[in-house]
Amino acid sequence: SADSNDKWPNKSVVGVFPTVYDDELLYSMVARFSRLSGYTDAASTNLDLFGRAFGHAAPALPSTLDVMAQSLPASLGLTGRDLALRHTVLPYHCAFLTETAAERATRKACADPGKSVRPTRTVERPLARPTNLRFCPECNRAMERAGQDLHWKRVHQLAIVTVCPEHECDLRESGIR
């Protein structure tokens, strides 16, 4: 829309984007795009994908996803809503919210150019969120066998998940916060 073009006047569509895998964490997609593009800094990646030098691809709950979706090649057919619901942990955070509250959080993830999304007020959490990204070594081997780029799976980043649901082995913590 003309309104969104006013907010990001210098935004352009990226010509090449890596394959997007099922259950791939948005943060992973952005990191692989950065590597594919040859960028050495986050600001260049964020400028291409989010229209600003600071981006919102936080592993936990990113924002500005409509802007990112508009930056992606049309052939991917991804909307900000698709990115929020299929490539972030937002659906897991919204599982026990009312439908109205979950929809509001999804809209914020898509449109808010400011801060990361917090679908609920600060509440006591029974499980601490992992501080580093986690992976399953068996999933990584399966990705390599299938000729896929290694990528972060969102299910592995959930606090309650400590064992890979597919391979039933312990998840390992990476050095990436």
PDB file of N, CA, C and O in Angstrom, residues 115-166:
ATOM      1  N   LYS A 115       9.205  -2.862  18.613  1.00  0.00           N
ATOM      2  CA  LYS A 115       9.834  -3.809  19.527  1.00  0.00           C
ATOM      3  C   LYS A 115       9.413  -5.239  19.236  1.00  0.00           C
ATOM      4  O   LYS A 115       8.440  -5.482  18.562  1.00  0.00           O
ATOM      5  N   SER A 116      10.141  -6.173  19.837  1.00  0.00           N
ATOM      6  CA  SER A 116       9.752  -7.586  19.745  1.00  0.00           C
ATOM      7  C   SER A 116       8.380  -7.772  20.363  1.00  0.00           C
ATOM      8  O   SER A 116       7.985  -7.039  21.263  1.00  0.00           O
ATOM      9  N   VAL A 117       7.672  -8.775  19.904  1.00  0.00           N
ATOM     10  CA  VAL A 117       6.312  -9.022  20.355  1.00  0.00           C
ATOM     11  C   VAL A 117       6.324  -9.760  21.685  1.00  0.00           C
ATOM     12  O   VAL A 117       7.085 -10.684  21.884  1.00  0.00           O
ATOM     13  N   ARG A 118       5.461  -9.332  22.570  1.00  0.00           N
ATOM     14  CA  ARG A 118       5.235 -10.038  23.824  1.00  0.00           C
ATOM     15  C   ARG A 118       3.736 -10.268  23.908  1.00  0.00           C
ATOM     16  O   ARG A 118       2.995  -9.358  24.240  1.00  0.00           O
ATOM     17  N   PRO A 119       3.266 -11.491  23.578  1.00  0.00           N
ATOM     18  CA  PRO A 119       1.827 -11.721  23.513  1.00  0.00           C
ATOM     19  C   PRO A 119       1.115 -11.656  24.854  1.00  0.00           C
ATOM     20  O   PRO A 119      -0.069 -11.468  24.907  1.00  0.00           O
ATOM     21  N   THR A 120       1.834 -11.796  25.961  1.00  0.00           N
ATOM     22  CA  THR A 120       1.203 -11.712  27.270  1.00  0.00           C
ATOM     23  C   THR A 120       2.039 -10.805  28.149  1.00  0.00           C
ATOM     24  O   THR A 120       3.207 -10.541  27.868  1.00  0.00           O
ATOM     25  N   ARG A 121       1.434 -10.342  29.215  1.00  0.00           N
ATOM     26  CA  ARG A 121       2.173  -9.548  30.190  1.00  0.00           C
ATOM     27  C   ARG A 121       3.217 -10.445  30.842  1.00  0.00           C
ATOM     28  O   ARG A 121       3.154 -11.661  30.767  1.00  0.00           O
ATOM     29  N   THR A 122       4.172  -9.823  31.527  1.00  0.00           N
ATOM     30  CA  THR A 122       5.184 -10.610  32.218  1.00  0.00           C
ATOM     31  C   THR A 122       4.511 -11.469  33.277  1.00  0.00           C
ATOM     32  O   THR A 122       3.788 -10.970  34.128  1.00  0.00           O
ATOM     33  N   VAL A 123       4.737 -12.754  33.192  1.00  0.00           N
ATOM     34  CA  VAL A 123       4.175 -13.691  34.154  1.00  0.00           C
ATOM     35  C   VAL A 123       5.283 -14.635  34.586  1.00  0.00           C
ATOM     36  O   VAL A 123       6.301 -14.765  33.922  1.00  0.00           O
ATOM     37  N   GLU A 124       5.056 -15.302  35.698  1.00  0.00           N
ATOM     38  CA  GLU A 124       6.030 -16.280  36.150  1.00  0.00           C
ATOM     39  C   GLU A 124       6.077 -17.424  35.146  1.00  0.00           C
ATOM     40  O   GLU A 124       5.051 -17.940  34.726  1.00  0.00           O
ATOM     41  N   ARG A 125       7.266 -17.787  34.740  1.00  0.00           N
ATOM     42  CA  ARG A 125       7.422 -18.868  33.774  1.00  0.00           C
ATOM     43  C   ARG A 125       7.992 -20.084  34.477  1.00  0.00           C
ATOM     44  O   ARG A 125       9.052 -20.010  35.096  1.00  0.00           O
ATOM     45  N   PRO A 126       7.304 -21.220  34.350  1.00  0.00           N
ATOM     46  CA  PRO A 126       7.800 -22.418  35.021  1.00  0.00           C
ATOM     47  C   PRO A 126       9.102 -22.941  34.417  1.00  0.00           C
ATOM     48  O   PRO A 126       9.889 -23.570  35.096  1.00  0.00           O
ATOM     49  N   LEU A 127       9.338 -22.670  33.146  1.00  0.00           N
ATOM     50  CA  LEU A 127      10.564 -23.111  32.480  1.00  0.00           C
ATOM     51  C   LEU A 127      11.268 -21.906  31.884  1.00  0.00           C
ATOM     52  O   LEU A 127      10.651 -21.082  31.214  1.00  0.00           O
ATOM     53  N   ALA A 128      12.559 -21.811  32.117  1.00  0.00           N
ATOM     54  CA  ALA A 128      13.332 -20.722  31.541  1.00  0.00           C
ATOM     55  C   ALA A 128      13.523 -20.969  30.048  1.00  0.00           C
ATOM     56  O   ALA A 128      13.758 -22.101  29.622  1.00  0.00           O
ATOM     57  N   ARG A 129      13.408 -19.912  29.256  1.00  0.00           N
ATOM     58  CA  ARG A 129      13.645 -20.010  27.828  1.00  0.00           C
ATOM     59  C   ARG A 129      15.125 -20.334  27.609  1.00  0.00           C
ATOM     60  O   ARG A 129      15.989 -19.804  28.316  1.00  0.00           O
ATOM     61  N   PRO A 130      15.443 -21.202  26.652  1.00  0.00           N
ATOM     62  CA  PRO A 130      16.862 -21.501  26.382  1.00  0.00           C
ATOM     63  C   PRO A 130      17.627 -20.221  26.052  1.00  0.00           C
ATOM     64  O   PRO A 130      17.099 -19.345  25.367  1.00  0.00           O
ATOM     65  N   THR A 131      18.835 -20.109  26.556  1.00  0.00           N
ATOM     66  CA  THR A 131      19.625 -18.905  26.289  1.00  0.00           C
ATOM     67  C   THR A 131      20.346 -19.000  24.946  1.00  0.00           C
ATOM     68  O   THR A 131      20.635 -17.978  24.338  1.00  0.00           O
ATOM     69  N   ASN A 132      20.639 -20.202  24.498  1.00  0.00           N
ATOM     70  CA  ASN A 132      21.305 -20.407  23.210  1.00  0.00           C
ATOM     71  C   ASN A 132      20.406 -21.234  22.292  1.00  0.00           C
ATOM     72  O   ASN A 132      19.594 -22.022  22.768  1.00  0.00           O
ATOM     73  N   LEU A 133      20.588 -21.071  20.992  1.00  0.00           N
ATOM     74  CA  LEU A 133      19.836 -21.883  20.042  1.00  0.00           C
ATOM     75  C   LEU A 133      20.249 -23.342  20.194  1.00  0.00           C
ATOM     76  O   LEU A 133      21.415 -23.650  20.451  1.00  0.00           O
ATOM     77  N   ARG A 134      19.269 -24.233  20.025  1.00  0.00           N
ATOM     78  CA  ARG A 134      19.524 -25.663  20.208  1.00  0.00           C
ATOM     79  C   ARG A 134      19.283 -26.419  18.905  1.00  0.00           C
ATOM     80  O   ARG A 134      18.548 -25.951  18.032  1.00  0.00           O
ATOM     81  N   PHE A 135      19.899 -27.595  18.818  1.00  0.00           N
ATOM     82  CA  PHE A 135      19.781 -28.403  17.612  1.00  0.00           C
ATOM     83  C   PHE A 135      19.837 -29.885  17.964  1.00  0.00           C
ATOM     84  O   PHE A 135      20.287 -30.272  19.037  1.00  0.00           O
ATOM     85  N   CYS A 136      19.377 -30.685  17.031  1.00  0.00           N
ATOM     86  CA  CYS A 136      19.446 -32.140  17.152  1.00  0.00           C
ATOM     87  C   CYS A 136      20.514 -32.615  16.173  1.00  0.00           C
ATOM     88  O   CYS A 136      20.425 -32.338  14.974  1.00  0.00           O
ATOM     89  N   PRO A 137      21.529 -33.324  16.639  1.00  0.00           N
ATOM     90  CA  PRO A 137      22.577 -33.798  15.720  1.00  0.00           C
ATOM     91  C   PRO A 137      22.026 -34.740  14.653  1.00  0.00           C
ATOM     92  O   PRO A 137      22.499 -34.743  13.515  1.00  0.00           O
ATOM     93  N   GLU A 138      21.009 -35.524  14.986  1.00  0.00           N
ATOM     94  CA  GLU A 138      20.411 -36.434  14.001  1.00  0.00           C
ATOM     95  C   GLU A 138      19.656 -35.650  12.926  1.00  0.00           C
ATOM     96  O   GLU A 138      19.686 -36.015  11.751  1.00  0.00           O
ATOM     97  N   CYS A 139      18.962 -34.603  13.320  1.00  0.00           N
ATOM     98  CA  CYS A 139      18.288 -33.741  12.326  1.00  0.00           C
ATOM     99  C   CYS A 139      19.323 -33.130  11.388  1.00  0.00           C
ATOM    100  O   CYS A 139      19.111 -33.073  10.170  1.00  0.00           O
ATOM    101  N   ASN A 140      20.447 -32.677  11.946  1.00  0.00           N
ATOM    102  CA  ASN A 140      21.497 -32.092  11.106  1.00  0.00           C
ATOM    103  C   ASN A 140      22.037 -33.111  10.102  1.00  0.00           C
ATOM    104  O   ASN A 140      22.247 -32.791   8.933  1.00  0.00           O
ATOM    105  N   ARG A 141      22.243 -34.341  10.548  1.00  0.00           N
ATOM    106  CA  ARG A 141      22.716 -35.382   9.624  1.00  0.00           C
ATOM    107  C   ARG A 141      21.668 -35.653   8.536  1.00  0.00           C
ATOM    108  O   ARG A 141      22.005 -35.824   7.363  1.00  0.00           O
ATOM    109  N   ALA A 142      20.392 -35.673   8.925  1.00  0.00           N
ATOM    110  CA  ALA A 142      19.313 -35.902   7.950  1.00  0.00           C
ATOM    111  C   ALA A 142      19.250 -34.759   6.937  1.00  0.00           C
ATOM    112  O   ALA A 142      19.026 -34.987   5.744  1.00  0.00           O
ATOM    113  N   MET A 143      19.458 -33.518   7.397  1.00  0.00           N
ATOM    114  CA  MET A 143      19.475 -32.367   6.480  1.00  0.00           C
ATOM    115  C   MET A 143      20.611 -32.522   5.473  1.00  0.00           C
ATOM    116  O   MET A 143      20.422 -32.292   4.275  1.00  0.00           O
ATOM    117  N   GLU A 144      21.777 -32.892   5.965  1.00  0.00           N
ATOM    118  CA  GLU A 144      22.929 -33.070   5.073  1.00  0.00           C
ATOM    119  C   GLU A 144      22.672 -34.186   4.061  1.00  0.00           C
ATOM    120  O   GLU A 144      22.973 -34.018   2.880  1.00  0.00           O
ATOM    121  N   ARG A 145      22.106 -35.301   4.506  1.00  0.00           N
ATOM    122  CA  ARG A 145      21.796 -36.408   3.591  1.00  0.00           C
ATOM    123  C   ARG A 145      20.790 -35.981   2.517  1.00  0.00           C
ATOM    124  O   ARG A 145      20.860 -36.434   1.386  1.00  0.00           O
ATOM    125  N   ALA A 146      19.852 -35.119   2.891  1.00  0.00           N
ATOM    126  CA  ALA A 146      18.820 -34.657   1.964  1.00  0.00           C
ATOM    127  C   ALA A 146      19.308 -33.504   1.077  1.00  0.00           C
ATOM    128  O   ALA A 146      18.568 -33.016   0.228  1.00  0.00           O
ATOM    129  N   GLY A 147      20.561 -33.077   1.280  1.00  0.00           N
ATOM    130  CA  GLY A 147      21.106 -31.981   0.485  1.00  0.00           C
ATOM    131  C   GLY A 147      20.563 -30.618   0.895  1.00  0.00           C
ATOM    132  O   GLY A 147      20.621 -29.668   0.121  1.00  0.00           O
ATOM    133  N   GLN A 148      20.057 -30.512   2.108  1.00  0.00           N
ATOM    134  CA  GLN A 148      19.525 -29.251   2.604  1.00  0.00           C
ATOM    135  C   GLN A 148      20.605 -28.459   3.323  1.00  0.00           C
ATOM    136  O   GLN A 148      21.553 -29.039   3.862  1.00  0.00           O
ATOM    137  N   ASP A 149      20.433 -27.141   3.346  1.00  0.00           N
ATOM    138  CA  ASP A 149      21.268 -26.313   4.205  1.00  0.00           C
ATOM    139  C   ASP A 149      20.921 -26.650   5.649  1.00  0.00           C
ATOM    140  O   ASP A 149      19.761 -26.906   5.959  1.00  0.00           O
ATOM    141  N   LEU A 150      21.921 -26.649   6.522  1.00  0.00           N
ATOM    142  CA  LEU A 150      21.625 -26.801   7.942  1.00  0.00           C
ATOM    143  C   LEU A 150      20.819 -25.585   8.378  1.00  0.00           C
ATOM    144  O   LEU A 150      21.112 -24.461   7.977  1.00  0.00           O
ATOM    145  N   HIS A 151      19.792 -25.825   9.169  1.00  0.00           N
ATOM    146  CA  HIS A 151      18.948 -24.724   9.623  1.00  0.00           C
ATOM    147  C   HIS A 151      18.393 -25.040  11.002  1.00  0.00           C
ATOM    148  O   HIS A 151      18.357 -26.190  11.425  1.00  0.00           O
ATOM    149  N   TRP A 152      17.998 -23.969  11.702  1.00  0.00           N
ATOM    150  CA  TRP A 152      17.447 -24.102  13.043  1.00  0.00           C
ATOM    151  C   TRP A 152      15.968 -24.452  12.943  1.00  0.00           C
ATOM    152  O   TRP A 152      15.216 -23.814  12.213  1.00  0.00           O
ATOM    153  N   LYS A 153      15.540 -25.445  13.717  1.00  0.00           N
ATOM    154  CA  LYS A 153      14.123 -25.803  13.768  1.00  0.00           C
ATOM    155  C   LYS A 153      13.490 -25.080  14.957  1.00  0.00           C
ATOM    156  O   LYS A 153      14.067 -25.036  16.042  1.00  0.00           O
ATOM    157  N   ARG A 154      12.313 -24.555  14.732  1.00  0.00           N
ATOM    158  CA  ARG A 154      11.672 -23.798  15.814  1.00  0.00           C
ATOM    159  C   ARG A 154      11.259 -24.692  16.975  1.00  0.00           C
ATOM    160  O   ARG A 154      11.335 -24.269  18.128  1.00  0.00           O
ATOM    161  N   VAL A 155      10.849 -25.928  16.708  1.00  0.00           N
ATOM    162  CA  VAL A 155      10.428 -26.815  17.802  1.00  0.00           C
ATOM    163  C   VAL A 155      11.570 -27.050  18.783  1.00  0.00           C
ATOM    164  O   VAL A 155      11.349 -27.213  19.978  1.00  0.00           O
ATOM    165  N   HIS A 156      12.797 -27.026  18.316  1.00  0.00           N
ATOM    166  CA  HIS A 156      13.954 -27.250  19.189  1.00  0.00           C
ATOM    167  C   HIS A 156      14.212 -26.064  20.123  1.00  0.00           C
ATOM    168  O   HIS A 156      14.981 -26.193  21.082  1.00  0.00           O
ATOM    169  N   GLN A 157      13.591 -24.916  19.841  1.00  0.00           N
ATOM    170  CA  GLN A 157      13.851 -23.716  20.639  1.00  0.00           C
ATOM    171  C   GLN A 157      12.849 -23.529  21.774  1.00  0.00           C
ATOM    172  O   GLN A 157      12.965 -22.599  22.566  1.00  0.00           O
ATOM    173  N   LEU A 158      11.859 -24.401  21.859  1.00  0.00           N
ATOM    174  CA  LEU A 158      10.842 -24.274  22.904  1.00  0.00           C
ATOM    175  C   LEU A 158      11.385 -24.742  24.250  1.00  0.00           C
ATOM    176  O   LEU A 158      12.050 -25.775  24.335  1.00  0.00           O
ATOM    177  N   ALA A 159      11.087 -23.996  25.297  1.00  0.00           N
ATOM    178  CA  ALA A 159      11.607 -24.311  26.629  1.00  0.00           C
ATOM    179  C   ALA A 159      11.233 -25.720  27.072  1.00  0.00           C
ATOM    180  O   ALA A 159      12.039 -26.412  27.690  1.00  0.00           O
ATOM    181  N   ILE A 160      10.053 -26.146  26.736  1.00  0.00           N
ATOM    182  CA  ILE A 160       9.567 -27.449  27.197  1.00  0.00           C
ATOM    183  C   ILE A 160      10.177 -28.622  26.423  1.00  0.00           C
ATOM    184  O   ILE A 160      10.142 -29.763  26.863  1.00  0.00           O
ATOM    185  N   VAL A 161      10.767 -28.356  25.277  1.00  0.00           N
ATOM    186  CA  VAL A 161      11.317 -29.416  24.431  1.00  0.00           C
ATOM    187  C   VAL A 161      12.815 -29.554  24.709  1.00  0.00           C
ATOM    188  O   VAL A 161      13.591 -28.650  24.433  1.00  0.00           O
ATOM    189  N   THR A 162      13.211 -30.683  25.260  1.00  0.00           N
ATOM    190  CA  THR A 162      14.627 -30.948  25.529  1.00  0.00           C
ATOM    191  C   THR A 162      15.132 -32.143  24.742  1.00  0.00           C
ATOM    192  O   THR A 162      16.328 -32.401  24.691  1.00  0.00           O
ATOM    193  N   VAL A 163      14.192 -32.860  24.122  1.00  0.00           N
ATOM    194  CA  VAL A 163      14.494 -34.037  23.309  1.00  0.00           C
ATOM    195  C   VAL A 163      13.871 -33.809  21.932  1.00  0.00           C
ATOM    196  O   VAL A 163      12.753 -33.313  21.830  1.00  0.00           O
ATOM    197  N   CYS A 164      14.576 -34.175  20.888  1.00  0.00           N
ATOM    198  CA  CYS A 164      14.040 -34.014  19.540  1.00  0.00           C
ATOM    199  C   CYS A 164      12.797 -34.898  19.384  1.00  0.00           C
ATOM    200  O   CYS A 164      12.867 -36.110  19.610  1.00  0.00           O
ATOM    201  N   PRO A 165      11.663 -34.309  18.998  1.00  0.00           N
ATOM    202  CA  PRO A 165      10.449 -35.109  18.844  1.00  0.00           C
ATOM    203  C   PRO A 165      10.551 -36.157  17.739  1.00  0.00           C
ATOM    204  O   PRO A 165       9.888 -37.180  17.796  1.00  0.00           O
ATOM    205  N   GLU A 166      11.420 -35.924  16.768  1.00  0.00           N
ATOM    206  CA  GLU A 166      11.562 -36.867  15.651  1.00  0.00           C
ATOM    207  C   GLU A 166      12.543 -37.982  15.953  1.00  0.00           C
ATOM    208  O   GLU A 166      12.299 -39.144  15.650  1.00  0.00           O
TER     209      GLU A 166
END
